[in-house]
Amino acid sequence: MTSYQEATITFKTLFSEKMIEDRIDQLADQIAKDYQSSDHLVIICVLNGAFIFCSDLCRALSRKGLNKISMDFLSVSSYGDSTVSSGNIKVNLDIANDIDGKDVLIVEDIVDTGLTMSKLFDTIHAKSPNSIKLASLLYKPSRSEHKVKIDYLAFTIEDQFVIGYGLDYAGKYRELPLVAIYDGE
Ligand code: 5GP
């Protein structure tokens, strides 16, 4: 395990920039194949945590020839400033597209207990899309409480709190270009 020095804080790197880039390339291959005949793909980026993963993923999809994608954004908050789930989610921003009859790919940063995604699935399902699939950067199987099907998963992790590549702790560290384990400051 390598470490990443940012000012006075040392993070233990879990997934390097190169590992993430390579894995996204593999996922994009699969997703581009699966949606090649879809005319109505809407990618829903779950803000805030998925914004970097989603932007890298959709550019990888474009390089694989999957274009004319509609992008939408949905903002949910769950943990506040804690590293433990509060058991509640709040939708701060809903999608703008009409997804009735369209293929939807939700892009999420991490599935932990599965609460956020199971609630989001219900919200999206109620808008009558043709299909709903989920791409997630990370998954913590040991924390799973709510059954969630992840169609495209980049990495499985242990029960550790991670930061970077879009994921925060108390609003910080999203800008790190890699995924690291948060050990406290
Ligand atoms: P769930 O509802 O599945 O328990 O949690 C999902 C949300 O919790 C994620 O979208 C993310 O915002 C947050 N989360 C869960 N685990 C972590 C983690 O290890 N690091 C960070 N930064 N956020 C996490």
Coordinates of N, CA and C and ligand atoms in Angstrom, one line a residue:
M1 N 0.8 -1.2 0.0 CA 0.0 0.0 0.0 C 0.9 1.3 0.0
T2 N 0.7 2.1 -1.0 CA 1.5 3.4 -1.0 C 0.7 4.5 -0.2
S3 N 1.4 5.6 0.0 CA 0.7 6.7 0.7 C 0.8 7.9 -0.1
Y4 N -0.1 8.8 0.1 CA -0.3 10.1 -0.6 C -0.2 11.2 0.4
Q5 N 0.8 12.1 0.2 CA 1.0 13.2 1.1 C 0.3 14.4 0.6
E6 N -0.6 15.0 1.4 CA -1.3 16.2 1.1 C -1.1 17.1 2.3
A7 N -0.3 18.2 2.1 CA 0.0 19.1 3.3 C 0.6 18.3 4.4
T8 N 0.0 18.3 5.6 CA 0.5 17.6 6.7 C -0.2 16.2 6.9
I9 N -1.1 15.9 6.0 CA -1.9 14.6 6.2 C -1.4 13.6 5.3
T10 N -1.2 12.3 5.8 CA -0.8 11.2 4.9 C -2.0 10.3 4.8
F11 N -2.4 10.0 3.5 CA -3.5 9.1 3.3 C -2.9 7.8 2.8
K12 N -3.6 6.7 3.2 CA -3.2 5.4 2.6 C -4.0 5.2 1.4
T13 N -3.2 5.1 0.3 CA -3.9 4.9 -1.0 C -4.4 3.5 -1.2
L14 N -5.7 3.4 -1.5 CA -6.4 2.1 -1.8 C -6.4 1.8 -3.3
F15 N -6.8 2.8 -4.1 CA -6.8 2.7 -5.5 C -6.1 3.9 -6.1
S16 N -5.1 3.7 -6.9 CA -4.3 4.7 -7.5 C -5.0 5.3 -8.7
E17 N -4.6 6.4 -9.2 CA -5.2 7.0 -10.4 C -5.2 6.0 -11.6
K18 N -4.1 5.3 -11.7 CA -3.9 4.3 -12.8 C -4.9 3.1 -12.7
M19 N -5.0 2.6 -11.4 CA -6.0 1.5 -11.2 C -7.4 2.0 -11.5
I20 N -7.7 3.2 -11.1 CA -9.1 3.7 -11.4 C -9.3 3.9 -12.9
E21 N -8.3 4.4 -13.5 CA -8.5 4.7 -15.0 C -8.7 3.4 -15.7
D22 N -7.8 2.4 -15.4 CA -7.9 1.1 -16.1 C -9.3 0.4 -15.8
R23 N -9.7 0.5 -14.6 CA -11.0 -0.2 -14.3 C -12.2 0.5 -15.0
I24 N -12.1 1.8 -15.0 CA -13.2 2.6 -15.7 C -13.2 2.2 -17.2
D25 N -12.0 2.0 -17.8 CA -12.0 1.7 -19.2 C -12.6 0.3 -19.4
Q26 N -12.4 -0.6 -18.5 CA -13.1 -2.0 -18.6 C -14.6 -1.8 -18.5
L27 N -15.0 -1.1 -17.5 CA -16.5 -0.9 -17.3 C -17.1 -0.2 -18.5
A28 N -16.4 0.7 -19.1 CA -16.9 1.5 -20.2 C -17.1 0.5 -21.4
D29 N -16.2 -0.4 -21.6 CA -16.3 -1.4 -22.7 C -17.6 -2.1 -22.6
Q30 N -17.9 -2.6 -21.3 CA -19.1 -3.4 -21.1 C -20.3 -2.6 -21.3
I31 N -20.3 -1.4 -20.7 CA -21.5 -0.5 -20.7 C -21.8 -0.1 -22.2
A32 N -20.8 0.2 -22.9 CA -20.9 0.6 -24.3 C -21.6 -0.5 -25.1
K33 N -21.1 -1.7 -24.9 CA -21.7 -2.9 -25.6 C -23.2 -3.1 -25.2
D34 N -23.4 -3.0 -23.9 CA -24.8 -3.2 -23.4 C -25.8 -2.2 -23.9
Y35 N -25.3 -1.0 -24.1 CA -26.3 0.1 -24.5 C -26.1 0.5 -26.0
Q36 N -25.4 -0.3 -26.8 CA -25.1 0.1 -28.2 C -26.4 0.3 -29.0
S37 N -27.5 -0.4 -28.7 CA -28.7 -0.3 -29.5 C -29.7 0.6 -28.8
S38 N -29.4 1.2 -27.7 CA -30.3 2.1 -27.0 C -30.2 3.5 -27.5
D39 N -31.4 4.1 -27.9 CA -31.4 5.5 -28.4 C -31.7 6.5 -27.3
H40 N -32.1 6.0 -26.2 CA -32.5 6.9 -25.1 C -31.9 6.7 -23.8
L41 N -30.5 6.7 -23.8 CA -29.9 6.5 -22.5 C -29.7 7.8 -21.7
V42 N -30.2 7.7 -20.5 CA -30.0 8.9 -19.6 C -29.1 8.4 -18.5
I43 N -28.0 9.1 -18.3 CA -27.1 8.8 -17.2 C -27.4 9.8 -16.1
I44 N -27.7 9.2 -14.9 CA -28.0 10.1 -13.7 C -26.8 10.0 -12.8
C45 N -26.2 11.1 -12.6 CA -25.0 11.2 -11.7 C -25.6 11.6 -10.3
V46 N -25.3 10.8 -9.3 CA -25.7 11.0 -8.0 C -24.7 11.9 -7.3
L47 N -25.1 13.2 -7.1 CA -24.2 14.2 -6.5 C -24.3 14.0 -5.0
N48 N -23.3 14.4 -4.2 CA -22.1 15.0 -4.8 C -21.0 14.0 -5.1
G49 N -21.0 12.9 -4.4 CA -19.9 12.0 -4.5 C -19.5 11.4 -5.8
A50 N -20.4 11.2 -6.7 CA -20.1 10.5 -8.0 C -19.7 11.5 -9.1
F51 N -19.5 12.8 -8.8 CA -19.2 13.7 -9.9 C -18.0 13.4 -10.7
I52 N -16.9 12.9 -10.0 CA -15.7 12.7 -10.7 C -15.8 11.3 -11.5
F53 N -16.2 10.3 -10.8 CA -16.4 9.0 -11.4 C -17.3 9.1 -12.6
C54 N -18.4 9.8 -12.5 CA -19.3 10.0 -13.6 C -18.7 10.7 -14.8
S55 N -18.0 11.8 -14.5 CA -17.4 12.5 -15.6 C -16.3 11.7 -16.3
D56 N -15.5 10.9 -15.6 CA -14.5 10.0 -16.3 C -15.2 8.9 -17.0
L57 N -16.3 8.4 -16.4 CA -17.0 7.2 -17.0 C -17.7 7.7 -18.3
C58 N -18.3 8.8 -18.3 CA -19.1 9.2 -19.5 C -18.1 9.6 -20.7
R59 N -16.9 10.2 -20.3 CA -15.9 10.4 -21.4 C -15.3 9.1 -21.9
A60 N -15.2 8.1 -21.0 CA -14.7 6.8 -21.5 C -15.8 6.2 -22.4
L61 N -17.0 6.4 -22.1 CA -18.1 5.8 -23.0 C -18.1 6.5 -24.3
S62 N -17.8 7.8 -24.3 CA -17.8 8.5 -25.6 C -16.6 8.0 -26.5
R63 N -15.5 7.7 -25.8 CA -14.3 7.2 -26.6 C -14.6 5.8 -27.1
K64 N -15.5 5.1 -26.4 CA -15.9 3.7 -26.9 C -17.0 3.8 -28.0
G65 N -17.4 5.0 -28.3 CA -18.4 5.2 -29.4 C -19.8 5.3 -28.9
L66 N -20.0 5.4 -27.6 CA -21.4 5.6 -27.1 C -21.6 7.1 -26.9
N67 N -22.4 7.6 -27.8 CA -22.6 9.1 -27.8 C -24.1 9.4 -27.7
K68 N -24.5 10.6 -27.8 CA -25.9 11.1 -27.7 C -26.5 10.6 -26.4
I69 N -25.7 10.7 -25.3 CA -26.3 10.3 -24.0 C -26.9 11.6 -23.4
S70 N -28.0 11.5 -22.7 CA -28.5 12.6 -21.9 C -27.9 12.5 -20.5
M71 N -27.5 13.6 -20.0 CA -26.9 13.6 -18.6 C -27.9 14.3 -17.7
D72 N -28.1 13.7 -16.5 CA -28.9 14.4 -15.5 C -28.2 14.2 -14.1
F73 N -28.7 15.0 -13.2 CA -28.0 15.1 -11.9 C -29.1 15.1 -10.8
L74 N -28.7 14.4 -9.7 CA -29.6 14.2 -8.6 C -28.7 14.4 -7.4
S75 N -29.2 15.2 -6.4 CA -28.4 15.4 -5.2 C -29.0 14.8 -4.0
V76 N -28.3 13.9 -3.3 CA -28.8 13.4 -2.1 C -27.8 13.6 -1.0
S77 N -28.3 13.7 0.2 CA -27.3 13.8 1.3 C -27.8 12.7 2.3
S78 N -26.8 12.1 3.0 CA -27.1 11.1 4.0 C -26.4 11.2 5.3
Y79 N -25.1 11.3 5.2 CA -24.3 11.2 6.5 C -24.0 12.4 7.2
G80 N -24.3 13.6 6.7 CA -23.9 14.8 7.4 C -22.4 14.9 7.5
D81 N -21.9 15.2 8.7 CA -20.4 15.3 8.9 C -19.9 14.0 9.6
S82 N -20.7 13.0 9.6 CA -20.3 11.8 10.3 C -19.7 10.7 9.3
T83 N -19.1 9.7 9.9 CA -18.6 8.6 9.0 C -19.6 7.4 9.2
V84 N -20.7 7.6 9.9 CA -21.7 6.5 10.1 C -23.0 7.0 9.5
S85 N -23.8 6.0 8.9 CA -25.0 6.4 8.3 C -26.1 6.8 9.3
S86 N -26.8 7.9 9.0 CA -27.9 8.3 9.9 C -29.2 7.5 9.7
G87 N -29.2 6.8 8.6 CA -30.4 6.0 8.3 C -31.5 6.8 7.5
N88 N -31.1 8.0 7.2 CA -32.0 8.9 6.4 C -31.4 9.4 5.1
I89 N -32.1 9.6 4.1 CA -31.6 10.3 2.9 C -32.5 11.5 2.6
K90 N -31.9 12.5 2.1 CA -32.7 13.7 1.7 C -32.4 14.0 0.2
V91 N -33.4 14.1 -0.6 CA -33.2 14.5 -2.0 C -33.1 16.1 -2.0
N92 N -32.0 16.6 -2.4 CA -31.8 18.1 -2.4 C -32.1 18.6 -3.8
L93 N -31.8 17.8 -4.8 CA -32.1 18.2 -6.2 C -32.6 17.0 -7.0
D94 N -33.7 17.2 -7.7 CA -34.3 16.0 -8.4 C -33.8 16.2 -9.9
I95 N -34.0 15.1 -10.7 CA -33.6 15.2 -12.1 C -34.5 16.1 -12.9
A96 N -34.0 16.6 -14.0 CA -34.7 17.5 -14.8 C -35.4 16.8 -16.0
N97 N -34.7 15.7 -16.5 CA -35.2 15.0 -17.7 C -36.5 14.2 -17.4
D98 N -37.3 14.1 -18.5 CA -38.4 13.2 -18.4 C -37.8 11.8 -18.8
I99 N -37.9 10.8 -17.9 CA -37.2 9.5 -18.2 C -38.2 8.4 -18.6
D100 N -39.5 8.8 -18.7 CA -40.5 7.9 -19.1 C -40.1 7.1 -20.4
G101 N -40.0 5.8 -20.3 CA -39.7 5.0 -21.5 C -38.2 5.0 -21.8
K102 N -37.4 5.6 -21.1 CA -35.9 5.7 -21.4 C -35.1 4.7 -20.6
D103 N -33.9 4.4 -21.1 CA -33.0 3.6 -20.3 C -32.2 4.5 -19.4
V104 N -32.2 4.1 -18.1 CA -31.5 4.9 -17.1 C -30.3 4.2 -16.5
L105 N -29.2 4.8 -16.5 CA -28.0 4.3 -15.8 C -27.7 5.3 -14.7
I106 N -27.9 4.8 -13.4 CA -27.5 5.6 -12.3 C -26.0 5.4 -12.0
V107 N -25.3 6.5 -11.7 CA -23.9 6.4 -11.4 C -23.7 6.9 -10.0
E108 N -23.2 6.0 -9.1 CA -23.1 6.3 -7.7 C -21.6 6.2 -7.3
D109 N -21.3 6.8 -6.2 CA -19.9 6.7 -5.7 C -19.6 5.4 -5.0
I110 N -20.5 5.1 -4.0 CA -20.3 4.0 -3.1 C -21.6 3.4 -2.6
V111 N -21.8 2.1 -2.6 CA -22.9 1.5 -2.0 C -22.4 0.9 -0.7
D112 N -22.9 1.4 0.4 CA -22.5 1.0 1.8 C -23.5 0.1 2.4
T113 N -24.5 0.7 3.2 CA -25.6 -0.2 3.7 C -26.6 -0.5 2.5
G114 N -26.6 0.3 1.5 CA -27.5 0.2 0.4 C -28.8 1.0 0.6
L115 N -28.9 1.7 1.7 CA -30.1 2.5 2.0 C -30.4 3.5 0.9
T116 N -29.3 4.3 0.6 CA -29.5 5.4 -0.4 C -30.0 4.9 -1.8
M117 N -29.3 3.8 -2.2 CA -29.6 3.3 -3.5 C -31.0 2.6 -3.5
S118 N -31.4 1.9 -2.5 CA -32.7 1.3 -2.5 C -33.8 2.4 -2.5
K119 N -33.6 3.5 -1.8 CA -34.6 4.6 -1.8 C -34.6 5.3 -3.2
L120 N -33.4 5.4 -3.7 CA -33.3 6.1 -5.1 C -33.9 5.3 -6.2
F121 N -33.7 3.9 -6.1 CA -34.3 3.1 -7.1 C -35.9 3.3 -7.1
D122 N -36.5 3.3 -5.9 CA -37.9 3.5 -5.8 C -38.3 4.9 -6.4
T123 N -37.5 5.9 -6.1 CA -37.8 7.3 -6.7 C -37.8 7.3 -8.2
I124 N -36.7 6.6 -8.7 CA -36.5 6.6 -10.2 C -37.5 5.7 -10.9
H125 N -37.8 4.6 -10.2 CA -38.7 3.6 -10.8 C -40.1 4.2 -10.9
A126 N -40.5 5.1 -10.0 CA -41.8 5.7 -10.1 C -42.0 6.7 -11.3
K127 N -40.9 7.0 -11.9 CA -40.9 7.9 -13.1 C -41.0 7.1 -14.4
S128 N -41.2 5.8 -14.3 CA -41.5 4.8 -15.4 C -40.4 4.8 -16.5
P129 N -39.2 4.6 -16.2 CA -38.2 4.4 -17.2 C -38.3 3.0 -17.9
N130 N -37.7 2.8 -19.1 CA -37.8 1.5 -19.7 C -36.9 0.5 -18.9
S131 N -35.7 1.0 -18.4 CA -34.9 0.1 -17.6 C -34.1 1.0 -16.7
I132 N -33.6 0.4 -15.6 CA -32.7 1.1 -14.6 C -31.6 0.1 -14.3
K133 N -30.4 0.7 -14.5 CA -29.2 -0.1 -14.1 C -28.3 0.8 -13.2
L134 N -27.4 0.2 -12.5 CA -26.6 1.0 -11.5 C -25.1 0.7 -11.8
A135 N -24.3 1.8 -11.9 CA -22.9 1.7 -11.9 C -22.4 2.3 -10.6
S136 N -21.5 1.6 -9.9 CA -21.0 2.2 -8.7 C -19.4 2.0 -8.7
L137 N -18.8 3.1 -8.2 CA -17.3 3.0 -8.1 C -16.9 2.0 -7.0
L138 N -17.6 2.0 -5.9 CA -17.2 1.2 -4.7 C -18.4 0.5 -4.1
Y139 N -18.1 -0.6 -3.4 CA -19.2 -1.4 -2.7 C -18.5 -2.0 -1.5
K140 N -19.3 -1.9 -0.4 CA -18.8 -2.5 0.9 C -19.7 -3.6 1.3
P141 N -19.5 -4.8 0.8 CA -20.4 -5.9 1.0 C -20.6 -6.2 2.5
S142 N -19.6 -6.0 3.4 CA -19.8 -6.4 4.8 C -20.7 -5.5 5.5
R143 N -21.1 -4.3 4.9 CA -22.0 -3.4 5.5 C -23.4 -3.5 5.0
S144 N -23.6 -4.4 4.0 CA -24.9 -4.4 3.3 C -26.1 -4.7 4.2
E145 N -27.1 -3.9 4.1 CA -28.4 -4.1 4.9 C -29.6 -4.1 3.9
H146 N -29.5 -3.4 2.8 CA -30.6 -3.3 1.9 C -30.1 -3.9 0.6
K147 N -30.9 -4.8 0.0 CA -30.4 -5.5 -1.2 C -30.4 -4.5 -2.4
V148 N -29.2 -4.4 -3.0 CA -29.1 -3.5 -4.2 C -28.3 -4.3 -5.2
K149 N -28.8 -4.3 -6.5 CA -28.1 -4.9 -7.6 C -27.2 -3.9 -8.3
I150 N -25.9 -4.2 -8.2 CA -25.0 -3.3 -8.9 C -24.6 -3.9 -10.2
D151 N -25.0 -3.3 -11.3 CA -24.7 -3.9 -12.6 C -23.3 -3.7 -13.1
Y152 N -22.7 -2.6 -12.7 CA -21.3 -2.3 -13.1 C -20.6 -1.8 -11.9
L153 N -19.7 -2.6 -11.4 CA -19.0 -2.2 -10.1 C -17.5 -2.1 -10.4
A154 N -16.9 -1.0 -10.0 CA -15.4 -0.9 -10.2 C -14.6 -1.7 -9.1
F155 N -14.9 -1.4 -7.9 CA -14.1 -2.1 -6.8 C -15.0 -2.4 -5.6
T156 N -14.7 -3.6 -5.0 CA -15.2 -4.0 -3.7 C -14.2 -3.6 -2.6
I157 N -14.7 -3.0 -1.5 CA -13.7 -2.7 -0.4 C -14.2 -3.3 0.9
E158 N -13.3 -3.3 1.9 CA -13.6 -3.7 3.2 C -14.4 -2.6 4.0
D159 N -14.7 -2.9 5.2 CA -15.4 -1.9 6.0 C -14.5 -0.8 6.5
Q160 N -14.2 0.1 5.5 CA -13.3 1.2 5.8 C -13.9 2.5 5.3
F161 N -13.7 3.6 5.9 CA -14.2 4.9 5.4 C -13.2 5.5 4.5
V162 N -13.6 5.7 3.2 CA -12.7 6.1 2.2 C -13.0 7.6 1.7
I163 N -12.0 8.2 1.2 CA -12.1 9.6 0.7 C -11.4 9.7 -0.7
G164 N -11.6 10.8 -1.3 CA -11.0 11.0 -2.6 C -11.8 10.6 -3.8
Y165 N -11.4 11.1 -5.0 CA -12.0 10.8 -6.2 C -13.5 11.0 -6.1
G166 N -13.9 12.2 -5.5 CA -15.3 12.6 -5.4 C -15.8 12.4 -4.0
L167 N -15.2 11.4 -3.2 CA -15.8 11.1 -1.9 C -15.2 12.0 -0.8
D168 N -16.0 12.4 0.1 CA -15.5 13.4 1.1 C -15.5 12.9 2.5
Y169 N -14.9 13.7 3.3 CA -15.1 13.6 4.8 C -15.4 15.0 5.2
A170 N -16.6 15.3 5.7 CA -17.1 16.6 6.1 C -16.8 17.7 5.0
G171 N -17.1 17.3 3.7 CA -17.0 18.2 2.6 C -15.6 18.4 2.1
K172 N -14.6 17.7 2.6 CA -13.2 17.9 2.2 C -12.7 16.6 1.5
Y173 N -11.6 16.7 0.8 CA -10.8 15.7 0.1 C -11.5 15.1 -1.2
R174 N -12.5 15.7 -1.6 CA -13.1 15.2 -2.9 C -12.2 15.3 -4.0
E175 N -11.3 16.3 -4.0 CA -10.4 16.6 -5.1 C -9.2 15.6 -5.3
L176 N -9.0 14.8 -4.3 CA -7.9 13.8 -4.4 C -8.1 13.0 -5.7
P177 N -7.0 12.8 -6.4 CA -7.2 12.0 -7.7 C -7.3 10.5 -7.5
L178 N -7.2 10.0 -6.3 CA -7.2 8.6 -6.0 C -8.1 8.3 -4.8
V179 N -8.4 7.0 -4.5 CA -9.2 6.7 -3.4 C -8.3 6.2 -2.3
A180 N -8.5 6.9 -1.1 CA -7.6 6.6 0.1 C -8.5 6.3 1.3
I181 N -7.9 5.6 2.2 CA -8.5 5.3 3.5 C -8.4 6.5 4.5
Y182 N -9.5 6.9 5.0 CA -9.5 8.0 6.0 C -9.3 7.5 7.4
D183 N -8.2 7.9 8.0 CA -7.8 7.5 9.3 C -8.1 8.6 10.4
G184 N -8.7 9.6 10.0 CA -8.8 10.8 10.9 C -7.7 11.8 10.7
E185 N -7.9 13.0 11.2 CA -6.8 14.0 11.0 C -6.0 14.2 12.2
Ligands
5GP1 P1 -25.6 3.9 2.1 O1 -26.9 4.6 2.0 O2 -25.4 2.8 1.0 O3 -25.3 3.4 3.4 O4 -24.5 5.0 1.8 C1 -24.3 5.6 0.6 C2 -23.7 6.9 0.7 O5 -22.9 7.1 2.0 C3 -22.7 7.2 -0.4 O6 -23.3 7.7 -1.5 C4 -21.7 8.1 0.3 O7 -22.1 9.4 0.2 C5 -21.7 7.7 1.8 N1 -20.6 6.8 2.1 C6 -20.7 5.5 2.5 N2 -19.5 5.0 2.8 C7 -18.6 6.0 2.6 C8 -17.2 6.1 2.7 O8 -16.5 5.1 3.0 N3 -16.7 7.3 2.4 C9 -17.4 8.4 2.1 N4 -16.8 9.5 1.8 N5 -18.7 8.3 1.9 C10 -19.3 7.2 2.2

